[in-house]
Amino acid sequence: MSPEIVTIVALVVIFAIATVLPINMGALAFVAAFVVGTLSVGLTTDDIIAGFPAGLVLTLIGVTYLFAIAQNNGTVDLLVRGAVKLVGGHVAAIPWIMFFVTAVLTAIGALSPAAVAIIAPIALTFAARHDISPLLMGMMVIHGAQGGGFSPISVYGVTVNGIVENEGLPGSPLAVFLGALFFNIAIAIVLFFVLGGRKLLGRKVAAEPVPHAEHAHGTVVRGHGAAPGPGVGGDDDEHVHPDRPAPVRFEQVLTLVGLVVVAVLALAFDLDIGFVAITVAVVLALFSAAQHKGAVSQISWSTVLLIAGVLTFVSVLEEAGTIDYVGDAVIGLGVPLLIALLLAYIGGVVSAFASSTAIIGVAILLAVPFLEEGSISAVGVVVALSVASTIVDVSPFSTNGALVLANAQDVDRDRFYKQILAYAAIVVAVGPLLSWLVFVVPGWL
């Protein structure tokens, strides 16, 4: 049996075992990477370890550590209350605020994972506080990132338009951008109503003060003999007024500054968000080490294992030539419309486990030979492949999906993982087909 077939069979076995038994899929994937990589593909252990996604692991650790500190000291609660006030307390508007804020960040040049890493923890905390589906909120953030991700100045946009230009194909940067944006908006609308958005309509909440360590359930904890502050006294001295926001503390201000620093350094200066986030987290911890000593345990280590293992095995797939093997088989069919559909599925399936940026480039390059014939719209195929290769970033094995899973608040994480996995399976199964039907078949682009 060829290495390409062996790796495909191993991938199916991993999914089957993890579905039936409560074993972390990442651990299974590490075993498969070692066994299949060494015995079938002929890789050394150094080769296999070279495929370990160190950058993504650092991002997951750094971001979740930082937001564990922000959650513990009440800073995230401040941001949640600010979001409520921004939309006048209309809960139904919050998912859309998160969608478009993330879209704007990626449209102006932010890497999709960086934008999701910044917005997802805030969005998911709000979801937990106000009984909104965490799946709805997390997916709105990811689809927002993909919706804005193909502007002419974005990473995806520059990548796609550059390949099209270099290969001498007809191109339309505006069509690529608007196609991805409106496709993701359409998905977001469906998600909003399917995942409980209808019940949010008409709901309003006040930006109520949220209890912290010294404001347990609104009660100010004072030491014995503490003097009342000026202008207060009696029983009122012992309680926070229900309509009065809790006072902002120095460590919260410091954390807000830290979050801004992360955003600026990651988005404006293109520094690695993992290193930046963990650096800011450590600086914040130094100011209150005793309070944040448990923050490291709040990092979602099971998620880190899951993502690291699966992506390490994906690198074995690539080394085995499995992706090229499947791509060559598709191109050999010789029917342009069918080839475009199958390439969309290849881009979608592979991108659910690997780098979307890399897969978009591979998918478009595979399409070049039959696009040069002019029998099918090159612009339509490029838009379809771009959309199909990125909407699957909702997968828990992609950076964006992993960040949403790791930052979910007050949820059964195993159940939430299965929900994301189920939604990702639907997107992988239906998304490429829809993108093909919308952008390729009509021939309007």
Short mmCIF file of C-alpha atoms in Angstrom, two decimals:
data_model
loop_
_atom_site.label_atom_id
_atom_site.label_comp_id
_atom_site.label_asym_id
_atom_site.label_seq_id
_atom_site.Cartn_x
_atom_site.Cartn_y
_atom_site.Cartn_z
CA MET A 1 0.00 0.00 0.00
CA SER A 2 1.40 3.40 -1.00
CA PRO A 3 2.31 5.98 1.68
CA GLU A 4 -0.43 8.29 0.36
CA ILE A 5 -3.14 5.68 0.93
CA VAL A 6 -1.71 4.68 4.31
CA THR A 7 -1.87 8.27 5.58
CA ILE A 8 -5.47 8.67 4.39
CA VAL A 9 -6.50 5.42 6.11
CA ALA A 10 -4.69 6.51 9.29
CA LEU A 11 -6.57 9.81 9.30
CA VAL A 12 -9.91 8.02 9.03
CA VAL A 13 -8.92 5.65 11.87
CA ILE A 14 -7.94 8.59 14.11
CA PHE A 15 -11.33 10.22 13.64
CA ALA A 16 -13.16 6.94 14.19
CA ILE A 17 -11.38 6.12 17.47
CA ALA A 18 -11.73 9.66 18.85
CA THR A 19 -15.44 9.63 18.01
CA VAL A 20 -16.14 6.32 19.74
CA LEU A 21 -13.74 6.55 22.69
CA PRO A 22 -12.98 9.46 25.07
CA ILE A 23 -9.37 9.73 23.92
CA ASN A 24 -7.84 13.05 22.95
CA MET A 25 -7.54 13.09 19.16
CA GLY A 26 -4.28 15.00 19.42
CA ALA A 27 -2.66 12.14 21.34
CA LEU A 28 -3.88 9.67 18.70
CA ALA A 29 -2.54 11.93 15.95
CA PHE A 30 0.91 12.10 17.57
CA VAL A 31 1.02 8.30 17.66
CA ALA A 32 -0.09 8.10 14.01
CA ALA A 33 2.49 10.69 12.99
CA PHE A 34 5.23 8.66 14.65
CA VAL A 35 4.13 5.20 13.48
CA VAL A 36 3.00 6.09 9.95
CA GLY A 37 5.73 8.69 9.46
CA THR A 38 8.57 6.37 10.35
CA LEU A 39 7.29 3.02 9.02
CA SER A 40 5.44 4.07 5.87
CA VAL A 41 6.65 7.52 4.80
CA GLY A 42 10.29 7.01 5.77
CA LEU A 43 10.62 10.09 7.95
CA THR A 44 12.96 10.45 10.91
CA THR A 45 11.66 11.64 14.25
CA ASP A 46 13.40 14.95 13.60
CA ASP A 47 11.44 15.29 10.36
CA ILE A 48 8.18 14.62 12.20
CA ILE A 49 8.99 17.04 15.01
CA ALA A 50 9.77 19.69 12.37
CA GLY A 51 6.05 19.60 11.52
CA PHE A 52 5.06 20.46 15.09
CA PRO A 53 3.05 23.73 14.95
CA ALA A 54 5.14 25.61 17.48
CA GLY A 55 3.84 29.03 16.46
CA LEU A 56 0.20 28.04 16.87
CA VAL A 57 0.87 26.33 20.21
CA LEU A 58 2.59 29.47 21.49
CA THR A 59 -0.34 31.59 20.26
CA LEU A 60 -2.87 29.39 22.06
CA ILE A 61 -0.86 29.42 25.28
CA GLY A 62 -0.07 33.14 25.19
CA VAL A 63 -3.56 34.34 24.33
CA THR A 64 -5.42 32.06 26.75
CA TYR A 65 -2.95 32.89 29.55
CA LEU A 66 -3.39 36.61 28.95
CA PHE A 67 -7.16 36.43 28.91
CA ALA A 68 -7.21 34.17 31.99
CA ILE A 69 -5.52 37.05 33.83
CA ALA A 70 -7.91 39.57 32.26
CA GLN A 71 -10.86 37.40 33.30
CA ASN A 72 -9.59 36.95 36.86
CA ASN A 73 -9.08 40.66 37.52
CA GLY A 74 -12.39 41.69 35.96
CA THR A 75 -11.03 43.45 32.87
CA VAL A 76 -13.02 41.27 30.46
CA ASP A 77 -16.16 42.17 32.42
CA LEU A 78 -15.42 45.84 31.82
CA LEU A 79 -15.18 45.21 28.09
CA VAL A 80 -18.43 43.25 28.13
CA ARG A 81 -20.25 46.09 29.86
CA GLY A 82 -18.77 48.49 27.32
CA ALA A 83 -20.15 46.37 24.49
CA VAL A 84 -23.60 46.41 26.09
CA LYS A 85 -23.54 50.19 26.40
CA LEU A 86 -22.30 50.57 22.81
CA VAL A 87 -25.50 49.06 21.42
CA GLY A 88 -27.81 50.50 24.03
CA GLY A 89 -28.20 47.12 25.73
CA HIS A 90 -29.69 45.41 22.66
CA VAL A 91 -28.35 41.87 23.02
CA ALA A 92 -29.19 40.83 19.44
CA ALA A 93 -26.77 43.45 18.11
CA ILE A 94 -23.74 42.12 19.96
CA PRO A 95 -22.97 39.15 17.66
CA TRP A 96 -23.05 41.53 14.68
CA ILE A 97 -20.79 44.03 16.43
CA MET A 98 -18.29 41.22 16.92
CA PHE A 99 -18.65 40.11 13.28
CA PHE A 100 -17.99 43.52 11.77
CA VAL A 101 -15.25 44.58 14.21
CA THR A 102 -13.31 41.42 13.33
CA ALA A 103 -14.00 41.98 9.62
CA VAL A 104 -12.62 45.51 9.80
CA LEU A 105 -9.46 44.28 11.55
CA THR A 106 -8.70 41.72 8.85
CA ALA A 107 -9.73 44.08 6.04
CA ILE A 108 -7.12 46.63 7.11
CA GLY A 109 -4.38 44.03 7.12
CA ALA A 110 -4.59 42.04 10.35
CA LEU A 111 -3.88 38.34 10.14
CA SER A 112 -7.09 36.41 10.67
CA PRO A 113 -5.81 34.51 13.75
CA ALA A 114 -4.60 37.77 15.32
CA ALA A 115 -8.01 39.41 14.91
CA VAL A 116 -9.83 36.34 16.24
CA ALA A 117 -7.42 36.07 19.17
CA ILE A 118 -8.25 39.64 20.20
CA ILE A 119 -12.03 39.59 19.70
CA ALA A 120 -13.04 35.98 20.51
CA PRO A 121 -12.35 36.07 24.28
CA ILE A 122 -14.45 39.23 24.66
CA ALA A 123 -17.27 37.86 22.52
CA LEU A 124 -17.37 34.51 24.29
CA THR A 125 -17.35 36.09 27.73
CA PHE A 126 -20.35 38.20 26.73
CA ALA A 127 -22.06 35.05 25.46
CA ALA A 128 -21.53 33.33 28.79
CA ARG A 129 -22.82 36.31 30.78
CA HIS A 130 -25.98 36.86 28.74
CA ASP A 131 -27.14 33.41 27.70
CA ILE A 132 -26.10 33.63 24.05
CA SER A 133 -25.03 30.48 22.23
CA PRO A 134 -21.23 30.34 22.46
CA LEU A 135 -21.23 28.55 19.11
CA LEU A 136 -23.11 31.48 17.54
CA MET A 137 -20.77 34.06 19.05
CA GLY A 138 -17.58 32.19 18.22
CA MET A 139 -18.58 31.49 14.63
CA MET A 140 -19.68 35.10 14.09
CA VAL A 141 -16.17 36.19 15.03
CA ILE A 142 -14.51 33.69 12.69
CA HIS A 143 -16.81 34.41 9.75
CA GLY A 144 -16.25 38.11 10.34
CA ALA A 145 -12.50 37.53 10.08
CA GLN A 146 -12.94 35.62 6.82
CA GLY A 147 -15.43 38.15 5.48
CA GLY A 148 -12.93 40.99 5.69
CA GLY A 149 -9.92 38.83 4.95
CA PHE A 150 -9.80 39.32 1.18
CA SER A 151 -9.54 43.09 0.91
CA PRO A 152 -6.80 44.18 -1.52
CA ILE A 153 -4.52 45.10 1.41
CA SER A 154 -5.16 41.99 3.52
CA VAL A 155 -2.89 38.95 3.72
CA TYR A 156 -5.33 36.68 1.89
CA GLY A 157 -6.11 39.35 -0.70
CA VAL A 158 -2.48 40.09 -1.47
CA THR A 159 -1.72 36.35 -1.70
CA VAL A 160 -4.59 35.53 -4.07
CA ASN A 161 -4.24 38.61 -6.27
CA GLY A 162 -0.48 38.15 -6.46
CA ILE A 163 -0.81 34.56 -7.68
CA VAL A 164 -3.44 35.53 -10.23
CA GLU A 165 -1.24 38.34 -11.57
CA ASN A 166 1.91 36.21 -11.68
CA GLU A 167 0.12 33.47 -13.62
CA GLY A 168 -1.32 35.96 -16.10
CA LEU A 169 -4.95 35.07 -15.29
CA PRO A 170 -7.85 37.55 -15.51
CA GLY A 171 -8.29 39.06 -12.04
CA SER A 172 -10.64 41.23 -10.02
CA PRO A 173 -9.48 42.11 -6.47
CA LEU A 174 -12.84 43.78 -5.77
CA ALA A 175 -14.77 40.65 -6.81
CA VAL A 176 -12.61 38.50 -4.55
CA PHE A 177 -13.12 40.85 -1.59
CA LEU A 178 -16.87 41.41 -1.97
CA GLY A 179 -17.50 37.78 -2.88
CA ALA A 180 -15.92 36.57 0.37
CA LEU A 181 -17.56 39.33 2.42
CA PHE A 182 -21.13 38.75 1.25
CA PHE A 183 -20.76 34.97 1.32
CA ASN A 184 -19.73 35.12 4.99
CA ILE A 185 -22.48 37.62 5.80
CA ALA A 186 -25.01 35.20 4.30
CA ILE A 187 -23.65 32.38 6.47
CA ALA A 188 -23.76 34.65 9.52
CA ILE A 189 -27.42 35.49 8.90
CA VAL A 190 -28.32 31.80 8.74
CA LEU A 191 -26.28 31.08 11.87
CA PHE A 192 -27.93 33.95 13.74
CA PHE A 193 -31.42 32.56 13.30
CA VAL A 194 -30.54 28.85 13.56
CA LEU A 195 -28.53 29.26 16.77
CA GLY A 196 -31.05 31.27 18.75
CA GLY A 197 -30.70 34.81 17.42
CA ARG A 198 -34.47 35.14 17.11
CA LYS A 199 -34.94 34.88 20.88
CA LEU A 200 -32.39 37.66 21.38
CA LEU A 201 -34.45 40.17 19.41
CA GLY A 202 -36.02 42.69 21.74
CA ARG A 203 -33.88 41.65 24.71
CA LYS A 204 -32.08 44.42 26.53
CA VAL A 205 -29.66 44.22 29.40
CA ALA A 206 -28.18 46.85 31.61
CA ALA A 207 -24.43 47.24 31.88
CA GLU A 208 -24.60 45.95 35.42
CA PRO A 209 -21.59 45.90 37.72
CA VAL A 210 -20.03 42.46 37.78
CA PRO A 211 -18.73 41.07 41.09
CA HIS A 212 -14.97 40.75 41.53
CA ALA A 213 -12.81 39.66 44.39
CA GLU A 214 -13.54 42.69 46.52
CA HIS A 215 -17.10 43.12 45.28
CA ALA A 216 -18.62 39.73 45.89
CA HIS A 217 -22.27 39.98 44.86
CA GLY A 218 -22.11 43.74 45.11
CA THR A 219 -20.91 43.80 48.70
CA VAL A 220 -17.79 45.77 49.51
CA VAL A 221 -15.53 43.71 51.71
CA ARG A 222 -13.87 45.99 54.23
CA GLY A 223 -11.36 45.28 56.93
CA HIS A 224 -12.41 45.74 60.55
CA GLY A 225 -12.33 49.36 61.56
CA ALA A 226 -12.11 50.66 57.99
CA ALA A 227 -13.30 54.21 57.84
CA PRO A 228 -16.13 55.05 55.48
CA GLY A 229 -15.18 57.08 52.45
CA PRO A 230 -16.21 60.69 52.10
CA GLY A 231 -19.85 61.23 51.38
CA VAL A 232 -20.89 57.71 52.34
CA GLY A 233 -21.98 56.12 55.54
CA GLY A 234 -24.44 53.84 57.22
CA ASP A 235 -25.72 50.76 55.39
CA ASP A 236 -25.04 52.27 51.97
CA ASP A 237 -21.37 52.08 52.80
CA GLU A 238 -21.52 48.30 52.69
CA HIS A 239 -23.08 47.86 49.24
CA VAL A 240 -22.55 48.91 45.66
CA HIS A 241 -25.61 50.58 44.19
CA PRO A 242 -27.15 48.17 41.64
CA ASP A 243 -27.19 50.84 38.90
CA ARG A 244 -23.69 52.13 39.59
CA PRO A 245 -20.77 50.49 37.77
CA ALA A 246 -18.06 48.98 39.93
CA PRO A 247 -15.02 51.27 40.13
CA VAL A 248 -12.19 50.61 37.71
CA ARG A 249 -9.05 49.47 39.49
CA PHE A 250 -5.43 50.12 38.59
CA GLU A 251 -4.74 46.52 37.54
CA GLN A 252 -7.72 46.66 35.20
CA VAL A 253 -6.42 49.84 33.59
CA LEU A 254 -3.01 48.16 33.28
CA THR A 255 -4.63 45.12 31.65
CA LEU A 256 -6.54 47.29 29.19
CA VAL A 257 -3.29 48.98 28.25
CA GLY A 258 -1.75 45.54 27.82
CA LEU A 259 -4.54 44.42 25.49
CA VAL A 260 -4.09 47.56 23.40
CA VAL A 261 -0.35 46.90 23.26
CA VAL A 262 -1.01 43.35 22.03
CA ALA A 263 -3.39 44.63 19.36
CA VAL A 264 -1.01 47.35 18.16
CA LEU A 265 2.11 45.19 18.10
CA ALA A 266 0.36 42.24 16.44
CA LEU A 267 -1.72 44.19 13.94
CA ALA A 268 0.33 47.29 13.15
CA PHE A 269 3.85 45.91 13.54
CA ASP A 270 3.13 42.30 12.52
CA LEU A 271 4.86 40.84 15.57
CA ASP A 272 4.02 37.27 16.56
CA ILE A 273 0.88 37.47 18.69
CA GLY A 274 1.90 34.44 20.75
CA PHE A 275 5.15 36.02 21.95
CA VAL A 276 3.49 39.41 22.45
CA ALA A 277 0.54 37.98 24.40
CA ILE A 278 2.66 35.86 26.73
CA THR A 279 5.03 38.78 27.32
CA VAL A 280 2.17 41.08 28.31
CA ALA A 281 0.65 38.31 30.45
CA VAL A 282 3.89 37.83 32.39
CA VAL A 283 4.26 41.59 32.93
CA LEU A 284 0.72 41.75 34.31
CA ALA A 285 1.35 38.72 36.52
CA LEU A 286 4.41 40.43 38.01
CA PHE A 287 2.18 43.19 39.39
CA SER A 288 -0.01 40.68 41.23
CA ALA A 289 1.75 37.34 41.24
CA ALA A 290 -0.22 35.81 44.12
CA GLN A 291 -3.59 36.61 42.54
CA HIS A 292 -2.67 35.13 39.17
CA LYS A 293 -0.73 32.05 40.26
CA GLY A 294 -3.59 29.84 39.04
CA ALA A 295 -3.89 31.49 35.62
CA VAL A 296 -1.53 28.98 33.97
CA SER A 297 -3.87 26.13 34.94
CA GLN A 298 -6.68 27.94 33.11
CA ILE A 299 -4.87 27.48 29.79
CA SER A 300 -6.79 24.89 27.78
CA TRP A 301 -4.06 22.27 27.70
CA SER A 302 -6.33 19.58 26.25
CA THR A 303 -7.03 21.89 23.31
CA VAL A 304 -3.32 22.56 22.87
CA LEU A 305 -2.68 18.79 22.72
CA LEU A 306 -5.55 18.30 20.28
CA ILE A 307 -4.41 20.95 17.82
CA ALA A 308 -0.69 20.20 18.06
CA GLY A 309 -1.18 16.49 17.48
CA VAL A 310 -3.52 16.78 14.51
CA LEU A 311 -1.42 19.41 12.75
CA THR A 312 1.76 17.40 13.30
CA PHE A 313 0.07 14.47 11.54
CA VAL A 314 -1.07 16.80 8.73
CA SER A 315 2.60 17.65 8.15
CA VAL A 316 3.22 13.92 7.68
CA LEU A 317 0.42 13.90 5.10
CA GLU A 318 2.16 16.69 3.22
CA GLU A 319 5.55 14.96 3.39
CA ALA A 320 3.96 11.77 2.06
CA GLY A 321 2.68 13.71 -0.95
CA THR A 322 -0.94 12.89 -0.13
CA ILE A 323 -2.22 16.35 -1.12
CA ASP A 324 -0.38 16.30 -4.47
CA TYR A 325 -1.58 12.76 -5.03
CA VAL A 326 -5.23 13.77 -4.62
CA GLY A 327 -4.73 16.94 -6.67
CA ASP A 328 -3.19 15.09 -9.63
CA ALA A 329 -6.05 12.61 -9.63
CA VAL A 330 -8.57 15.46 -9.80
CA ILE A 331 -6.82 17.33 -12.63
CA GLY A 332 -6.78 14.14 -14.68
CA LEU A 333 -10.58 14.24 -15.00
CA GLY A 334 -10.45 16.91 -17.71
CA VAL A 335 -13.91 18.48 -17.11
CA PRO A 336 -13.41 22.16 -16.08
CA LEU A 337 -16.60 22.57 -14.02
CA LEU A 338 -16.04 19.29 -12.20
CA ILE A 339 -12.36 20.08 -11.64
CA ALA A 340 -13.29 23.44 -10.12
CA LEU A 341 -15.73 21.73 -7.73
CA LEU A 342 -13.23 19.08 -6.68
CA LEU A 343 -10.47 21.67 -6.17
CA ALA A 344 -12.86 23.65 -3.98
CA TYR A 345 -13.37 20.52 -1.87
CA ILE A 346 -9.66 19.79 -1.73
CA GLY A 347 -9.03 23.36 -0.56
CA GLY A 348 -11.82 23.14 2.01
CA VAL A 349 -10.93 19.74 3.44
CA VAL A 350 -7.18 20.35 3.66
CA SER A 351 -7.57 23.90 4.97
CA ALA A 352 -9.68 22.60 7.85
CA PHE A 353 -6.44 21.08 9.17
CA ALA A 354 -3.69 23.23 7.66
CA SER A 355 -2.74 26.78 6.70
CA SER A 356 -5.49 28.47 4.69
CA THR A 357 -3.01 30.87 3.11
CA ALA A 358 -0.87 28.02 1.79
CA ILE A 359 -3.83 25.96 0.59
CA ILE A 360 -5.40 28.86 -1.32
CA GLY A 361 -2.19 29.23 -3.26
CA VAL A 362 -1.96 25.48 -3.97
CA ALA A 363 -5.60 25.26 -5.08
CA ILE A 364 -5.30 28.22 -7.46
CA LEU A 365 -2.02 26.94 -8.91
CA LEU A 366 -3.61 23.53 -9.53
CA ALA A 367 -6.41 25.31 -11.40
CA VAL A 368 -4.13 27.36 -13.67
CA PRO A 369 -3.78 24.80 -16.51
CA PHE A 370 -7.49 24.55 -17.26
CA LEU A 371 -8.19 28.23 -16.46
CA GLU A 372 -5.73 29.25 -19.16
CA GLU A 373 -7.94 27.50 -21.70
CA GLY A 374 -10.61 30.16 -21.12
CA SER A 375 -13.51 27.69 -21.10
CA ILE A 376 -14.52 28.72 -17.59
CA SER A 377 -14.48 32.03 -15.69
CA ALA A 378 -11.10 32.43 -14.03
CA VAL A 379 -12.38 35.13 -11.67
CA GLY A 380 -15.31 32.97 -10.57
CA VAL A 381 -13.06 29.98 -9.89
CA VAL A 382 -10.56 32.08 -7.94
CA VAL A 383 -13.33 33.55 -5.76
CA ALA A 384 -14.85 30.10 -5.20
CA LEU A 385 -11.50 28.56 -4.24
CA SER A 386 -10.71 31.49 -1.95
CA VAL A 387 -14.03 31.21 -0.12
CA ALA A 388 -13.99 27.41 0.06
CA SER A 389 -10.46 27.38 1.51
CA THR A 390 -11.19 29.87 4.29
CA ILE A 391 -14.76 29.39 5.55
CA VAL A 392 -13.62 26.05 6.97
CA ASP A 393 -11.40 27.88 9.46
CA VAL A 394 -14.26 27.26 11.88
CA SER A 395 -12.67 23.81 12.30
CA PRO A 396 -11.30 23.20 15.82
CA PHE A 397 -8.07 22.09 14.12
CA SER A 398 -7.52 25.49 12.49
CA THR A 399 -6.02 28.42 14.37
CA ASN A 400 -9.29 30.35 14.48
CA GLY A 401 -11.42 27.42 15.58
CA ALA A 402 -8.85 26.45 18.18
CA LEU A 403 -8.83 29.98 19.61
CA VAL A 404 -12.63 29.97 19.93
CA LEU A 405 -12.57 26.56 21.60
CA ALA A 406 -9.80 27.56 24.00
CA ASN A 407 -11.47 30.82 25.05
CA ALA A 408 -15.03 29.56 25.63
CA GLN A 409 -16.32 30.57 29.04
CA ASP A 410 -18.46 28.51 31.43
CA VAL A 411 -19.15 25.68 28.98
CA ASP A 412 -18.67 21.95 28.88
CA ARG A 413 -15.54 22.05 26.74
CA ASP A 414 -15.92 18.52 25.37
CA ARG A 415 -19.50 19.25 24.32
CA PHE A 416 -18.48 22.57 22.82
CA TYR A 417 -15.69 20.87 20.89
CA LYS A 418 -18.19 18.40 19.44
CA GLN A 419 -20.51 21.28 18.48
CA ILE A 420 -17.71 23.10 16.67
CA LEU A 421 -16.61 19.85 15.02
CA ALA A 422 -20.18 19.14 13.85
CA TYR A 423 -20.57 22.66 12.46
CA ALA A 424 -17.17 22.44 10.77
CA ALA A 425 -18.20 19.12 9.18
CA ILE A 426 -21.31 20.80 7.76
CA VAL A 427 -19.27 23.71 6.42
CA VAL A 428 -16.70 21.39 4.84
CA ALA A 429 -19.46 19.28 3.28
CA VAL A 430 -21.63 22.14 1.99
CA GLY A 431 -19.42 25.25 1.79
CA PRO A 432 -17.31 24.33 -1.27
CA LEU A 433 -20.43 23.24 -3.14
CA LEU A 434 -22.23 26.52 -2.37
CA SER A 435 -19.21 28.61 -3.37
CA TRP A 436 -19.03 26.66 -6.65
CA LEU A 437 -22.77 27.11 -7.30
CA VAL A 438 -22.65 30.85 -6.53
CA PHE A 439 -19.39 31.90 -8.21
CA VAL A 440 -18.54 29.32 -10.88
CA VAL A 441 -21.66 27.73 -12.37
CA PRO A 442 -23.56 30.95 -13.28
CA GLY A 443 -20.48 32.38 -15.02
CA TRP A 444 -21.40 35.93 -13.98
CA LEU A 445 -17.92 36.90 -12.81
#
